[in-house]
Short mmCIF file of C-alpha atoms in Angstrom, two decimals:
data_model
loop_
_atom_site.label_atom_id
_atom_site.label_comp_id
_atom_site.label_asym_id
_atom_site.label_seq_id
_atom_site.Cartn_x
_atom_site.Cartn_y
_atom_site.Cartn_z
CA MET A 1 139.08 86.04 -13.26
CA LYS A 2 142.91 85.05 -12.09
CA VAL A 3 143.75 82.80 -9.58
CA LYS A 4 145.23 83.97 -6.57
CA THR A 5 143.83 82.06 -3.80
CA ILE A 6 142.87 78.65 -3.01
CA LEU A 7 141.20 76.76 0.22
CA VAL A 8 141.95 72.70 0.33
CA SER A 9 138.73 71.05 2.46
CA GLN A 10 141.82 68.90 3.83
CA PRO A 11 144.77 69.08 6.86
CA GLU A 12 147.70 70.49 5.50
CA PRO A 13 150.58 67.36 3.92
CA LYS A 14 152.46 66.68 6.41
CA MET A 15 155.32 65.64 3.67
CA GLU A 16 158.22 68.22 2.93
CA ASN A 17 157.74 68.25 -0.34
CA SER A 18 154.43 68.18 -1.41
CA PRO A 19 153.11 69.20 -4.99
CA TYR A 20 150.94 72.19 -3.07
CA LEU A 21 154.47 73.53 -2.39
CA ARG A 22 155.44 72.91 -5.88
CA LEU A 23 152.59 74.65 -7.00
CA ILE A 24 152.37 77.94 -4.36
CA GLU A 25 156.30 77.98 -5.80
CA LYS A 26 155.59 78.10 -9.64
CA GLU A 27 152.18 80.00 -9.49
CA HIS A 28 152.83 81.84 -6.91
CA VAL A 29 148.99 81.40 -5.20
CA ARG A 30 148.16 81.08 -1.36
CA VAL A 31 146.65 77.69 -0.61
CA ASP A 32 144.87 77.30 2.60
CA PHE A 33 143.79 73.47 4.18
CA ARG A 34 141.55 73.31 6.69
CA PRO A 35 139.14 70.54 7.28
CA PHE A 36 135.76 70.82 6.64
CA ILE A 37 135.27 66.91 8.21
CA HIS A 38 136.58 65.09 10.54
CA VAL A 39 136.61 62.08 12.25
CA GLU A 40 135.51 61.11 15.93
CA GLY A 41 136.00 57.92 17.41
CA VAL A 42 132.63 56.01 18.77
CA GLU A 43 133.24 54.35 22.40
CA ALA A 44 133.56 50.91 23.41
CA LYS A 45 130.15 50.61 24.28
CA SER A 46 129.14 51.14 21.15
CA VAL A 47 131.06 48.24 19.30
CA ARG A 48 129.72 45.97 21.64
CA GLN A 49 126.31 47.20 21.07
CA GLN A 50 127.11 46.22 17.48
CA LYS A 51 127.89 42.31 18.71
CA ILE A 52 131.28 42.54 17.66
CA ASP A 53 133.77 40.71 20.14
CA LEU A 54 137.38 41.00 18.68
CA LYS A 55 138.34 37.12 19.98
CA ASP A 56 135.80 36.05 16.98
CA PHE A 57 138.52 37.57 13.69
CA THR A 58 141.04 35.78 12.68
CA ALA A 59 142.02 38.88 10.03
CA ILE A 60 141.79 42.81 9.75
CA ILE A 61 141.16 44.90 6.66
CA LEU A 62 142.32 47.83 7.29
CA THR A 63 141.45 51.02 4.50
CA SER A 64 142.76 53.96 5.89
CA ARG A 65 145.01 54.98 8.47
CA ASN A 66 141.96 55.96 10.88
CA SER A 67 140.88 52.29 10.49
CA VAL A 68 144.42 51.61 12.18
CA ASP A 69 144.20 53.93 14.67
CA HIS A 70 140.27 53.51 15.93
CA PHE A 71 141.23 49.60 15.72
CA PHE A 72 144.42 49.78 17.97
CA ARG A 73 141.78 52.22 19.96
CA ILE A 74 138.90 49.43 20.49
CA ALA A 75 141.20 46.91 21.47
CA GLU A 76 142.59 48.67 23.95
CA GLU A 77 139.48 50.43 25.25
CA MET A 78 138.39 46.57 25.64
CA ARG A 79 141.56 45.32 27.16
CA PHE A 80 142.12 43.21 24.38
CA LYS A 81 145.41 41.80 22.85
CA VAL A 82 145.40 41.56 19.60
CA PRO A 83 147.32 38.14 19.09
CA ASP A 84 150.91 37.98 17.26
CA THR A 85 148.43 35.40 14.85
CA MET A 86 146.63 38.27 13.40
CA LYS A 87 147.15 39.19 9.75
CA TYR A 88 145.77 42.12 8.43
CA PHE A 89 145.24 43.32 4.91
CA CYS A 90 146.00 46.88 4.40
CA GLN A 91 144.40 48.52 1.23
CA SER A 92 147.77 50.65 0.08
CA GLU A 93 151.20 50.81 1.58
CA ALA A 94 150.84 54.13 3.15
CA VAL A 95 148.03 52.17 5.17
CA ALA A 96 150.81 49.65 5.88
CA TYR A 97 153.39 51.17 6.69
CA TYR A 98 151.59 53.30 9.44
CA LEU A 99 150.80 49.98 10.47
CA GLN A 100 154.21 50.51 12.59
CA LYS A 101 152.79 52.29 14.67
CA TYR A 102 151.36 49.80 16.42
CA VAL A 103 152.76 46.57 15.64
CA VAL A 104 156.56 45.13 14.83
CA TYR A 105 155.81 44.31 10.70
CA ARG A 106 158.57 42.24 10.05
CA LYS A 107 156.67 40.15 12.82
CA ARG A 108 153.42 40.49 11.85
CA LYS A 109 151.07 38.89 9.12
CA ILE A 110 150.59 41.97 6.68
CA TYR A 111 149.10 42.30 3.26
CA VAL A 112 149.58 44.63 1.03
CA GLY A 113 146.52 46.34 -1.84
CA LYS A 114 147.98 48.50 -4.25
CA ARG A 115 146.05 51.35 -3.50
CA ASN A 116 142.48 50.74 -4.54
CA PHE A 117 140.44 48.13 -2.66
CA VAL A 118 140.04 46.00 -5.32
CA ASP A 119 142.83 45.28 -5.43
CA LEU A 120 143.06 43.27 -2.20
CA GLN A 121 140.62 40.59 -4.04
CA SER A 122 143.61 37.99 -5.52
CA LEU A 123 144.77 38.12 -1.27
CA PHE A 124 141.13 37.71 -0.73
CA LYS A 125 141.06 34.76 -2.79
CA LYS A 126 144.48 33.14 -0.63
CA TYR A 127 142.78 33.44 1.95
CA LYS A 128 139.10 32.88 2.53
CA ASP A 129 138.92 30.85 5.60
CA GLU A 130 139.70 34.40 7.52
CA LYS A 131 137.22 35.42 9.62
CA TYR A 132 137.56 39.25 8.89
CA LEU A 133 136.45 42.28 11.10
CA LEU A 134 136.86 45.34 9.03
CA PRO A 135 136.28 48.80 10.86
CA SER A 136 135.10 51.59 9.11
CA SER A 137 133.46 55.39 9.65
CA ASP A 138 129.72 54.97 9.22
CA VAL A 139 130.61 56.54 5.74
CA LEU A 140 131.97 53.86 4.08
CA LYS A 141 131.48 53.29 -0.27
CA SER A 142 129.96 50.21 -1.43
CA VAL A 143 132.29 49.15 -3.42
CA VAL A 144 133.76 47.30 -0.32
CA PRO A 145 130.90 44.96 1.15
CA ASP A 146 129.75 44.30 -2.80
CA MET A 147 133.46 42.41 -3.13
CA LEU A 148 133.23 41.39 -0.34
CA ASN A 149 129.79 40.08 -0.34
CA GLU A 150 130.07 38.21 -3.43
CA MET A 151 133.46 36.41 -2.67
CA ASP A 152 131.69 35.18 -0.26
CA LEU A 153 133.80 35.82 3.02
CA ASN A 154 132.67 35.47 6.60
CA TRP A 155 133.37 39.41 6.91
CA LYS A 156 131.31 41.48 9.65
CA ARG A 157 131.27 46.05 9.69
CA GLY A 158 132.14 47.10 12.94
CA ILE A 159 132.07 51.59 12.94
CA PHE A 160 134.49 52.04 15.11
CA TYR A 161 134.09 55.99 13.75
CA LYS A 162 132.70 58.22 12.66
CA THR A 163 132.44 61.32 9.91
CA VAL A 164 131.75 64.90 11.89
CA ILE A 165 130.63 68.02 9.55
CA SER A 166 133.69 70.70 11.21
CA ASP A 167 132.39 74.21 12.50
CA LEU A 168 133.43 76.77 9.65
CA SER A 169 131.78 79.81 11.37
CA ASP A 170 134.81 81.69 11.18
CA LEU A 171 135.33 81.39 7.46
CA ARG A 172 131.50 82.73 6.54
CA ASN A 173 133.32 86.08 5.45
CA VAL A 174 136.49 84.99 4.10
CA TYR A 175 136.68 84.44 -0.13
CA TYR A 176 138.85 82.44 -2.06
CA ASP A 177 139.06 81.85 -5.65
CA VAL A 178 138.69 78.26 -5.91
CA LEU A 179 137.11 75.85 -3.29
CA VAL A 180 138.25 72.06 -3.72
CA PHE A 181 136.83 68.86 -2.40
CA PHE A 182 137.50 65.84 -2.22
CA SER A 183 134.70 64.03 -0.95
CA PRO A 184 130.80 64.31 -1.10
CA SER A 185 131.21 64.93 2.67
CA GLY A 186 132.95 67.58 1.90
CA ILE A 187 130.31 69.57 0.16
CA GLU A 188 127.55 68.84 2.63
CA SER A 189 129.86 70.37 5.31
CA LEU A 190 129.86 73.28 2.60
CA LEU A 191 126.42 73.49 2.21
CA LYS A 192 125.60 72.51 6.27
CA ASN A 193 128.42 75.43 7.32
CA PHE A 194 126.71 77.67 4.59
CA PRO A 195 123.15 77.46 4.09
CA ASP A 196 122.83 80.65 1.79
CA PHE A 197 126.20 79.65 0.13
CA GLU A 198 126.52 81.35 -3.54
CA GLN A 199 129.34 80.89 -6.43
CA ASN A 200 129.00 83.97 -8.10
CA ASP A 201 132.52 83.56 -9.58
CA THR A 202 134.05 81.18 -6.76
CA ARG A 203 135.64 77.97 -8.54
CA ILE A 204 134.89 74.45 -7.25
CA ALA A 205 137.28 71.52 -7.86
CA VAL A 206 136.28 68.18 -7.28
CA PHE A 207 137.96 64.59 -7.06
CA GLY A 208 136.49 62.18 -7.96
CA ASN A 209 132.94 60.69 -9.84
CA SER A 210 131.04 60.93 -6.05
CA THR A 211 132.38 64.15 -5.46
CA ILE A 212 131.58 65.06 -8.81
CA GLU A 213 127.68 63.60 -8.52
CA ALA A 214 127.25 65.44 -5.00
CA ALA A 215 128.27 68.73 -6.20
CA THR A 216 125.97 68.62 -9.23
CA ASP A 217 123.28 67.86 -6.89
CA ALA A 218 123.70 71.06 -4.90
CA GLY A 219 123.55 73.11 -7.85
CA LEU A 220 127.50 73.93 -7.45
CA ARG A 221 128.94 75.02 -10.98
CA ILE A 222 132.44 72.60 -11.38
CA ASP A 223 135.24 74.67 -12.83
CA ILE A 224 138.16 71.71 -12.13
CA GLN A 225 137.66 68.20 -12.49
CA ALA A 226 140.46 65.05 -11.62
CA PRO A 227 141.55 62.64 -11.97
CA THR A 228 141.47 62.63 -16.07
CA PRO A 229 143.50 60.60 -18.27
CA GLU A 230 145.09 64.12 -18.63
CA THR A 231 145.86 65.60 -14.97
CA PRO A 232 145.56 62.63 -12.82
CA SER A 233 145.58 64.71 -9.84
CA MET A 234 144.09 67.67 -8.06
CA THR A 235 147.45 69.55 -7.73
CA MET A 236 148.12 68.78 -11.62
CA ALA A 237 144.00 69.97 -12.71
CA LEU A 238 145.12 72.67 -10.33
CA GLN A 239 147.97 73.90 -12.33
CA LYS A 240 146.41 73.17 -15.39
CA TYR A 241 143.64 75.62 -14.70
CA ILE A 242 146.05 78.24 -13.24
CA THR A 243 148.36 78.54 -15.85
CA SER A 244 145.04 79.05 -18.27
CA VAL A 245 143.41 81.26 -16.59
CA ASN A 246 146.20 83.62 -15.34
CA ARG A 247 148.45 83.99 -18.05
CA LYS A 248 145.56 85.83 -20.28
#
């Protein structure tokens, strides 16, 4: 069956040259975006109950834009003035760039990984004596604590925000040819919102091993997956699949 409509379970990209725009133009498909999950900040009171005092830390580990936003939100709520000496270890350039929303970049000690969390390992080795705070969601990939513990760093995790399933009830009678997922939480949201979901001819596209595992465990048929050596991005995987089925 041909693909004409796609629902991506994420917010719409804000960049003008989004690869989804190229997919729309080239294949004449409709692509809608709808977050299946969203984050909600926890109160400063909850952070205090985790026995976290911001003045005890000399370095912050930032894995996402959400971790940046919620660290500075909690600092403000606690009336904590972040010292100029604070070090920031950012998982990627995108996170480091976003940090400029809160700090004057050139005046701060900012250390940047390439893309994946393990890329920060060499930087952590260089700064082993810091007292690290990891502001995170209630959902955290095991690679993060595993690596920090293996390196025997002085670190503490703080749950500063939570992943919450979005209300998708308005989509109950709306059908798409392809549903695109990037996390196990997205799969969970689908099944919580629509416990009677039947896949039938709907194609499921998934990104990453943990999402593949979640979809498989849920009994879903996976039709499109990324990354692969041939299709390292989701848009490339969608492009390849659509080209195959639409031009038969």
